[in-house]
Coordinates of C-alpha atoms and ligand atoms in Angstrom, one line a residue:
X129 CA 109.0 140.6 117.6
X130 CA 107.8 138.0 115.4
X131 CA 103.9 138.4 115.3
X132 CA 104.2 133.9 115.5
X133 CA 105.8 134.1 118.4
X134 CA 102.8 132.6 120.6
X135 CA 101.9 129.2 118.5
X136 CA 104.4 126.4 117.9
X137 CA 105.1 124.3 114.7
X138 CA 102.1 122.1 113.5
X139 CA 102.2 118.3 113.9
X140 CA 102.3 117.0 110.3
X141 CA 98.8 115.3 109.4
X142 CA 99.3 111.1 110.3
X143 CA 98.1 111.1 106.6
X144 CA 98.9 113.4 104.5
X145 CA 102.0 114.7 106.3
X146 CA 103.1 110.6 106.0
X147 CA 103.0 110.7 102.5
X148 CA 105.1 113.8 102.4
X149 CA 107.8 111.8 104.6
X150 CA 107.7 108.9 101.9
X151 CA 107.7 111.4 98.8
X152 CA 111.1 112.7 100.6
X153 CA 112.6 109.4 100.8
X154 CA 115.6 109.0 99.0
X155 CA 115.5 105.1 99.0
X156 CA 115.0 103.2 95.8
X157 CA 112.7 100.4 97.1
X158 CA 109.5 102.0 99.3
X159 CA 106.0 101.9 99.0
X160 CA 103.6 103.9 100.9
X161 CA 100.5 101.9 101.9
X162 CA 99.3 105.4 104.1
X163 CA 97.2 107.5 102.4
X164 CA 93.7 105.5 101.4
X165 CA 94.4 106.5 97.5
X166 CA 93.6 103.2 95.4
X167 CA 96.6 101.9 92.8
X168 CA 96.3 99.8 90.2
X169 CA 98.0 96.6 89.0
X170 CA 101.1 98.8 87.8
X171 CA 101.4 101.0 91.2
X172 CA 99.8 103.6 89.4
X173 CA 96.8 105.7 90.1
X174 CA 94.2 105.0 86.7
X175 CA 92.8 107.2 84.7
X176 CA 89.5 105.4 84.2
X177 CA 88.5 104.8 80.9
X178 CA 85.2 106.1 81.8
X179 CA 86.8 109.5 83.6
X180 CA 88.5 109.8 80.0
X181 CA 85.7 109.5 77.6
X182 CA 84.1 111.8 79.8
X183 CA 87.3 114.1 79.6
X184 CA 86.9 113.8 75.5
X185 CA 83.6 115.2 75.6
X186 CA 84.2 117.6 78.3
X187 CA 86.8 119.0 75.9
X188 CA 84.7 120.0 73.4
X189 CA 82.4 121.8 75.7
X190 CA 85.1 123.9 76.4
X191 CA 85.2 126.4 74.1
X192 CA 81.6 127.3 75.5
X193 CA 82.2 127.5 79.3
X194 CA 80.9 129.8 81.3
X195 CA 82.4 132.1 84.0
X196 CA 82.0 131.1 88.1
X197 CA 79.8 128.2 88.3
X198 CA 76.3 128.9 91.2
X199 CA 77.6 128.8 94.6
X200 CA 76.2 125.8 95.9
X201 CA 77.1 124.4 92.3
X202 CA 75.4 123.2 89.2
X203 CA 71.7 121.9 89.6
X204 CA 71.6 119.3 87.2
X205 CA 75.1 117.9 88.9
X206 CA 73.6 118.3 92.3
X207 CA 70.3 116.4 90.9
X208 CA 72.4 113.0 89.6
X209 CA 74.7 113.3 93.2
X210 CA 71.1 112.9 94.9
X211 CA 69.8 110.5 93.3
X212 CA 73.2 108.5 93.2
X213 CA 72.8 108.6 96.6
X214 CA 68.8 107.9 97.1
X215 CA 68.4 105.6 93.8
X216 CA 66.6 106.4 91.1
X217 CA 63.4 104.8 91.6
X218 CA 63.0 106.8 95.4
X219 CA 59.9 108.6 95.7
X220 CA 59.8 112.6 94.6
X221 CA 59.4 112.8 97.8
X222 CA 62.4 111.8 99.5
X223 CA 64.6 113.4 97.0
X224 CA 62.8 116.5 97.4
X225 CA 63.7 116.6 101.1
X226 CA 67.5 116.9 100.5
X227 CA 69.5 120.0 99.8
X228 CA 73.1 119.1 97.9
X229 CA 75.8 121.3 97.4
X230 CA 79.1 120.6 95.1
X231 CA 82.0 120.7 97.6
X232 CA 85.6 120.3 98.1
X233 CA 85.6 116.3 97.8
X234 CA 84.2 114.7 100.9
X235 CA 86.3 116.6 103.7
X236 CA 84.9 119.4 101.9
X237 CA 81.9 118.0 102.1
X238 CA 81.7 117.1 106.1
X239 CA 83.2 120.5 106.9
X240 CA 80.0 122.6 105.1
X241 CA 77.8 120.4 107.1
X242 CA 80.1 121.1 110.1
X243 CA 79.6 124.9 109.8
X244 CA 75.7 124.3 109.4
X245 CA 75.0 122.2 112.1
X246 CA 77.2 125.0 114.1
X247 CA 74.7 127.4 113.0
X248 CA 72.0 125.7 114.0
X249 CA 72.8 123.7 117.2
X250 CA 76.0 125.2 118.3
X251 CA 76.3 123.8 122.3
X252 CA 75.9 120.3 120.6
X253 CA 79.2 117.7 120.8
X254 CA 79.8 115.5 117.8
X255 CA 80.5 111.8 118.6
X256 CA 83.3 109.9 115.9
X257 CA 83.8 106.2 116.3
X258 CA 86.8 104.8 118.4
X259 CA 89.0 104.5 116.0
X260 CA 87.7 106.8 113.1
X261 CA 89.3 108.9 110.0
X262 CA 92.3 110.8 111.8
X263 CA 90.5 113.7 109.9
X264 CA 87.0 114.3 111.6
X265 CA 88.0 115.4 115.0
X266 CA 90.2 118.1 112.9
X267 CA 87.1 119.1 110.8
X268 CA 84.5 119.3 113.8
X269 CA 86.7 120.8 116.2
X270 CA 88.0 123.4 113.5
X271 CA 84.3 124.3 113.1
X272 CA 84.1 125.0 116.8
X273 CA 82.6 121.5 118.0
X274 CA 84.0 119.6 121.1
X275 CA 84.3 116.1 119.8
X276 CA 84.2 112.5 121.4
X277 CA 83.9 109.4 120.5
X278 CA 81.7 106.4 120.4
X279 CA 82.9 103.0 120.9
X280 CA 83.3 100.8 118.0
X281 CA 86.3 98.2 117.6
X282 CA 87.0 95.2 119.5
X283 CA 90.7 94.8 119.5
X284 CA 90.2 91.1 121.0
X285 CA 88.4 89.5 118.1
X286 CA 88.8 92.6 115.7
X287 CA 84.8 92.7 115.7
X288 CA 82.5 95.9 116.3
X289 CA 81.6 96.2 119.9
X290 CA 78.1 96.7 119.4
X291 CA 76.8 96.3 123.0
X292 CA 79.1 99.9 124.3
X293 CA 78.6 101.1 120.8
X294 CA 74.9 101.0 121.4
X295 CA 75.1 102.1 125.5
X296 CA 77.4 104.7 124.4
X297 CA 74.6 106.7 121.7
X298 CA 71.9 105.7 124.2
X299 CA 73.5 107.8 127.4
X300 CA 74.7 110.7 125.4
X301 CA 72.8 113.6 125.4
X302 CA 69.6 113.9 122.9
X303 CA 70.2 115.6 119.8
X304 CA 74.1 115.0 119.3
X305 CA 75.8 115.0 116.0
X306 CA 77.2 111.3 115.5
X307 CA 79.2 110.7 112.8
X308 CA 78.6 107.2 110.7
X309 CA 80.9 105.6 107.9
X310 CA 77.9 104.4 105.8
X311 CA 80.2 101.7 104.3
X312 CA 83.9 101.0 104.6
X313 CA 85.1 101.9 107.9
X314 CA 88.1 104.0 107.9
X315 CA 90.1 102.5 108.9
X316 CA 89.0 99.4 110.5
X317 CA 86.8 97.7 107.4
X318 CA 84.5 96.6 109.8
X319 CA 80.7 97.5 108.8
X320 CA 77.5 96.6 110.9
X321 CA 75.7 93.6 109.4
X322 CA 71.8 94.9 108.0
X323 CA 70.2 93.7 111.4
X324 CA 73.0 96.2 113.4
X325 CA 72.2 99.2 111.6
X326 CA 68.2 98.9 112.0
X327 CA 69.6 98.8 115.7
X328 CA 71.6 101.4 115.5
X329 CA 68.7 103.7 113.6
X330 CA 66.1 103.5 116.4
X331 CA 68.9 104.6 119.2
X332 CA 68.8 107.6 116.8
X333 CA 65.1 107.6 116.7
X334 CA 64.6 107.6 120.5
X335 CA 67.0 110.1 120.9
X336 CA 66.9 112.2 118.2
X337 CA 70.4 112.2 117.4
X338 CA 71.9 113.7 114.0
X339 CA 73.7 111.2 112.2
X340 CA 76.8 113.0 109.8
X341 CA 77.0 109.9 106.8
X342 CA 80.2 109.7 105.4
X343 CA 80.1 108.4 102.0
X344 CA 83.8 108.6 100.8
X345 CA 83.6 104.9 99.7
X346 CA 80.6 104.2 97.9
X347 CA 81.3 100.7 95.8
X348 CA 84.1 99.3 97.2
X349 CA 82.3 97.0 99.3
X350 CA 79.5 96.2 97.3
X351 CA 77.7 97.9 94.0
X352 CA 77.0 101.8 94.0
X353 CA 73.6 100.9 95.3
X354 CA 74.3 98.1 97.8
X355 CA 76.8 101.0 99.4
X356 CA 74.2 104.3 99.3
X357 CA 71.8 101.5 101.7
X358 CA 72.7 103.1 104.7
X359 CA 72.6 106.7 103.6
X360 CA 68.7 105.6 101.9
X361 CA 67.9 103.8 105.4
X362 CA 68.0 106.9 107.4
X363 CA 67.0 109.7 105.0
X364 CA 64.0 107.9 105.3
X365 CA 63.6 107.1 108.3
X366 CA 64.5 110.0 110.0
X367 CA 63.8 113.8 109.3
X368 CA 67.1 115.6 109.7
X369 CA 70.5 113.8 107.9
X370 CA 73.8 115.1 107.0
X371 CA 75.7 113.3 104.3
X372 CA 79.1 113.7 103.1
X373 CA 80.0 112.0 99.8
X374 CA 83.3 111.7 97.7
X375 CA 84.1 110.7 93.9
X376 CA 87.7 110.8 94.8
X377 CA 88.3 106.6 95.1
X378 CA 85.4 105.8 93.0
X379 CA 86.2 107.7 90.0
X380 CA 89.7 108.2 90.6
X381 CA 89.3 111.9 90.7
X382 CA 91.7 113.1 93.8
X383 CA 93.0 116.3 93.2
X384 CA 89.7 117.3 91.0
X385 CA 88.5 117.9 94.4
X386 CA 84.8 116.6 93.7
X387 CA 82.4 115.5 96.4
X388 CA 79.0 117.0 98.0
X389 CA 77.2 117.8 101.2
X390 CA 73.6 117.2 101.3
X391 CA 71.1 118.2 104.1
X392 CA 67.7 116.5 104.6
X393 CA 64.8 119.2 105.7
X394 CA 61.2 118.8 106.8
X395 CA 59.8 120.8 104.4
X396 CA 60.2 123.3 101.7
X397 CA 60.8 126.6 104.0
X398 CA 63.6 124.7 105.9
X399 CA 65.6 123.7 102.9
X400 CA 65.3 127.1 101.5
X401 CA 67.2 128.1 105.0
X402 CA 69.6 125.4 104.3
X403 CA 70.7 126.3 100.9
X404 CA 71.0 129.9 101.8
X405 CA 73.2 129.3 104.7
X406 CA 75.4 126.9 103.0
X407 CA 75.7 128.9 99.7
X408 CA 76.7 131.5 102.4
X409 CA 79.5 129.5 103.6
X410 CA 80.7 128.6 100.8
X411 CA 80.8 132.2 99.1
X412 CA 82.7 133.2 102.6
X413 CA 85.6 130.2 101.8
X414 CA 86.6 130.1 98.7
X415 CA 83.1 131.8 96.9
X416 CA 82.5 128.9 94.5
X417 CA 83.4 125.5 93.3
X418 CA 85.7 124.3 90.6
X419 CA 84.5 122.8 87.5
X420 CA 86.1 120.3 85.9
X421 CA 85.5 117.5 88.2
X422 CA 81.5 118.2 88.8
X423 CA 81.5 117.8 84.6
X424 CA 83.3 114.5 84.6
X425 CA 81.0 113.6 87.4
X426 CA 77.9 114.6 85.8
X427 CA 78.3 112.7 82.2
X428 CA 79.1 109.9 84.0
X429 CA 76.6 109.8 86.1
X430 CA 74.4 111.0 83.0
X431 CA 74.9 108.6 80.4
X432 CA 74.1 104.9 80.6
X433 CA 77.0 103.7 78.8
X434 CA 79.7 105.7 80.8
X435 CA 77.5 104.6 83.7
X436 CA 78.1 101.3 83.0
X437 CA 81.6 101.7 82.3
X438 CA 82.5 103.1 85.3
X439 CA 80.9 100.3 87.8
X440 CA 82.4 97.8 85.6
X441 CA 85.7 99.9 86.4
X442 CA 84.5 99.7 89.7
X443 CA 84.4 96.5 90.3
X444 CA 87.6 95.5 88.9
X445 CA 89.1 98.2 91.6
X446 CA 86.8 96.3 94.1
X447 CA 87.5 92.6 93.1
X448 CA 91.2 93.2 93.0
X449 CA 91.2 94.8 96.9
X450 CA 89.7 91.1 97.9
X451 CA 91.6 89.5 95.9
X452 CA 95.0 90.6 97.0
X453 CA 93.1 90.3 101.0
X454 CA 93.0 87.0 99.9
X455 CA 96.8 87.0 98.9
X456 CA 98.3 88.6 101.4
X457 CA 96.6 86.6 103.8
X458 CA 97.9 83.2 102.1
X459 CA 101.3 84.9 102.0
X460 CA 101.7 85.5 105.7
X461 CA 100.0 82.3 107.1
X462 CA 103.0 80.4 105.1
X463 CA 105.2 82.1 107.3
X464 CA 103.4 80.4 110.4
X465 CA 103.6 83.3 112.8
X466 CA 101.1 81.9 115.1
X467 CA 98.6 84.4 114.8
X468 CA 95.0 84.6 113.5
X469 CA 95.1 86.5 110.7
X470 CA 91.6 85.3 108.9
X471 CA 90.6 89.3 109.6
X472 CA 92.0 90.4 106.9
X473 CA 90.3 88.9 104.1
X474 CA 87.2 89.6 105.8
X475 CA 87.3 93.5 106.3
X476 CA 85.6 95.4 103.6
X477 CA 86.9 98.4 101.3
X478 CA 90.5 99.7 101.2
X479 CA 92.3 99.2 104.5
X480 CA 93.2 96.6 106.4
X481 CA 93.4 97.6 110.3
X482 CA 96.4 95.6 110.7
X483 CA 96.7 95.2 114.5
X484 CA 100.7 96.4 113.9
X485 CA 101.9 98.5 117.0
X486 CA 103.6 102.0 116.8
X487 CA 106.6 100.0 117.0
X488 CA 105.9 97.6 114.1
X489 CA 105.1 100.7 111.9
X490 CA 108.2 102.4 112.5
X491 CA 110.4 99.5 111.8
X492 CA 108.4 98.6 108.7
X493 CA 109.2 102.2 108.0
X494 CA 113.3 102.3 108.6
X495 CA 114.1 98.8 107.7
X496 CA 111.9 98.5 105.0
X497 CA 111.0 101.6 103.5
X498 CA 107.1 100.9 104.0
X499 CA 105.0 103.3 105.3
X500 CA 101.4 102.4 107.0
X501 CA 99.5 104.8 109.6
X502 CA 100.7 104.7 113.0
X503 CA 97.5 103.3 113.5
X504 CA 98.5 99.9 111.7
X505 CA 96.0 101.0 108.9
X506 CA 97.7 99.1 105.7
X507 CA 96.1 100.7 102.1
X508 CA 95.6 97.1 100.5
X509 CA 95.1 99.3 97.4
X510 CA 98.5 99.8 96.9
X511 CA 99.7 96.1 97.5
X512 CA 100.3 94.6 93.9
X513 CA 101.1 91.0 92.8
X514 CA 104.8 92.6 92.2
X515 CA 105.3 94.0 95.4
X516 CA 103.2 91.2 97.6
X517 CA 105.7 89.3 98.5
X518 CA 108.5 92.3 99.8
X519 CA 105.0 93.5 101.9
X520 CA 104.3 89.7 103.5
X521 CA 108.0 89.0 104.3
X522 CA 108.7 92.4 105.8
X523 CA 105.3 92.5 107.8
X524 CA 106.7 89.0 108.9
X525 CA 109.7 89.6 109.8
X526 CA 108.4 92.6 112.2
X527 CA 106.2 90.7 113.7
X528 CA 108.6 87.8 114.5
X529 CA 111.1 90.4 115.9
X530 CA 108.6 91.8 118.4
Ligands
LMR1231 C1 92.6 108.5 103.7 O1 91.9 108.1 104.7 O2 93.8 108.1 103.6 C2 92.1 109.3 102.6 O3 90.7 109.6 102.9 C3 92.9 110.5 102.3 C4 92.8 111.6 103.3 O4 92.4 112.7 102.9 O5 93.0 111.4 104.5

């Protein structure tokens, strides 16, 4: 007998499995606005021009590598991540609380910190936002964690529900995990104002919850250090923080698989703890990180004029997002469906959370060869001024028909 015979056939992911669906597609007009993977004017995913002048020098390097990179990765690549996320001018201090590690982009990133804090607190839950990425539950229950969630999204007025978002961390038990998106909420785009996340921070500072950042967006709302604001807010306010961060939108990098976990620790003998255990993780998974995408990571981050480069790229990637908001927007009202539609120029980052039912999705899907998350989460990244229009009429006509 089959040694399978007692699990059944996976679900495909609602992400990643979606974009397998469209790559099988035989039809000759589609477009997948699924997977949050940014595109540029041309459809195309960009090789940044900063990314490839980093790539030259990279290059030459070459000939010199070295064999497995450290564990927990390279110092001086770990150094620039932290101070990325910090800023430069933060106190010795505070960046000598944290711990980073390279890791397998920011999934990679949240799942190190998930075996940690399983380590360390393992009868905890974890709390993601209602509606969050369809990924954390996966990651915190595959590292053993029961997860809820916290509410967040206001379907009504497409708002955050602050009041039950706030109840909701103030009733749960002390010292839970709660997972934040520090900017960019996948996938609603809404982000609390300033004034909401001070709120927010002393729930955690009464209760002495964890907060898990997820960084996976860092300057598509605002600059690189408008975005790390939240993640600088409560490392230092607060003695223990997981973050989570990602170069895979910001610098293009996808498959390079290139983000970090970093762990915040009271003092010296605690971080020590920390980077054992997660160098001990990560030598028990796959023994040590890749290379080539911390080295395209750490010029960039290394030299001012590729630094400069890259948030000028940055902001082009960003401005063109609100810019076709803006579009898309313009293009539906003409069709006068009746429906207040102002939300989507206002949400912030990649996605727009639509409000389209099951139903819609599926017939933008069939009759139109669109794919978007069952969710209704459109990737405005991937809307161009070519295909615009076919978008606007056939998320019109879908809407009319229901
Ligand atoms: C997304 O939300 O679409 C991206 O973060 C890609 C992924 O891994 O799910």
């Amino acid at each position: 007998m089959s040694i399978y015979f007692n699990i059944s056939k996976f679900p495909h992911d609602p992400i990643l499995g979606l974009t397998e669906e469209f790559n099988k597609d035989p039809r000759k007009i589609k477009l997948n606005l699924g997977v949050g993977v940014y595109l540029d004017e041309d459809g195309k995913i960009p090789v940044l021009n900063s990314v490839a002048a980093a790539s030259n020098i990279i290059f030459d390097l070459f000939k010199n590598r070295g064999g497995y990179l450290p564990i927990g990765g390279v110092t001086k690549h770990t150094e620039l991540v932290k101070t990325l996320l910090l800023g430069a001018e933060r106190s010795i201090n505070s960046h000598n609380k944290l711990t980073t590690v390279q890791a397998l982009g920011g999934t990679g990133g949240l799942r190190l910190g998930a075996e940690l804090l399983k380590r360390v607190i393992p009868s905890t839950s974890v709390y993601i936002s209602n509606p969050s990425w369809e990924n954390h539950r996966n990651i915190f229950e595959a590292a053993g964690f029961p997860v809820k969630e916290y509410p967040y999204y206001n379907p009504e007025n497409n708002s955050l529900n602050m009041a039950d978002y706030l109840d909701t961390l103030r009733h749960v038990p002390s010292r839970s995990v709660i997972v934040l998106h520090a900017c960019c909420h996948n996938p609603t785009g809404i982000d609390p104002s300033k004034a909401q996340w001070t709120e927010i921070l002393n729930v955690f500072k009464e209760k002495g919850h964890i907060p898990f950042l997820d960084l996976a967006y860092q300057g598509f709302n605002g600059t690189v250090e408008e975005d790390a604001e939240v993640v600088r807010l409560f490392s230092e306010s607060l003695e223990t923080v997981f973050i989570a961060n990602s170069f895979s939108k910001n610098m293009s990098l996808y498959g390079e698989r290139i983000g970090a976990c970093t762990v915040s620790a009271a003092n010296t003998k605690d971080q020590q703890k920390i980077l054992s255990h997660l160098k001990n993780i990560i030598r028990g998974i796959y023994s040590s990180p890749p290379s080539f995408g911390q080295q395209i990571v750490s010029q960039i981050l290394e030299k001012d004029n590729l630094r400069n480069q890259w948030e000028e790229e940055l902001k082009h990637m960003r401005s063109r997002i609100v810019r076709i908001r803006n579009s898309l927007f313009l293009q539906l009202q003409e069709k006068n469906l009746n429906l207040d539609l102002s939300f989507i120029k206002k949400q912030k980052g990649m996605f727009s959370y639509s409000g389209l039912s099951a139903q819609h999705v599926d017939k933008l899907k069939y009759d139109y060869g669109i794919y978007v998350l069952s969710s209704g989460r459109i990737c405005m990244a991937a809307i161009n001024d070519s295909n615009l229009e076919y978008v606007a009429e056939s998320i019109a006509s879908v809407l009319e028909g229901s």
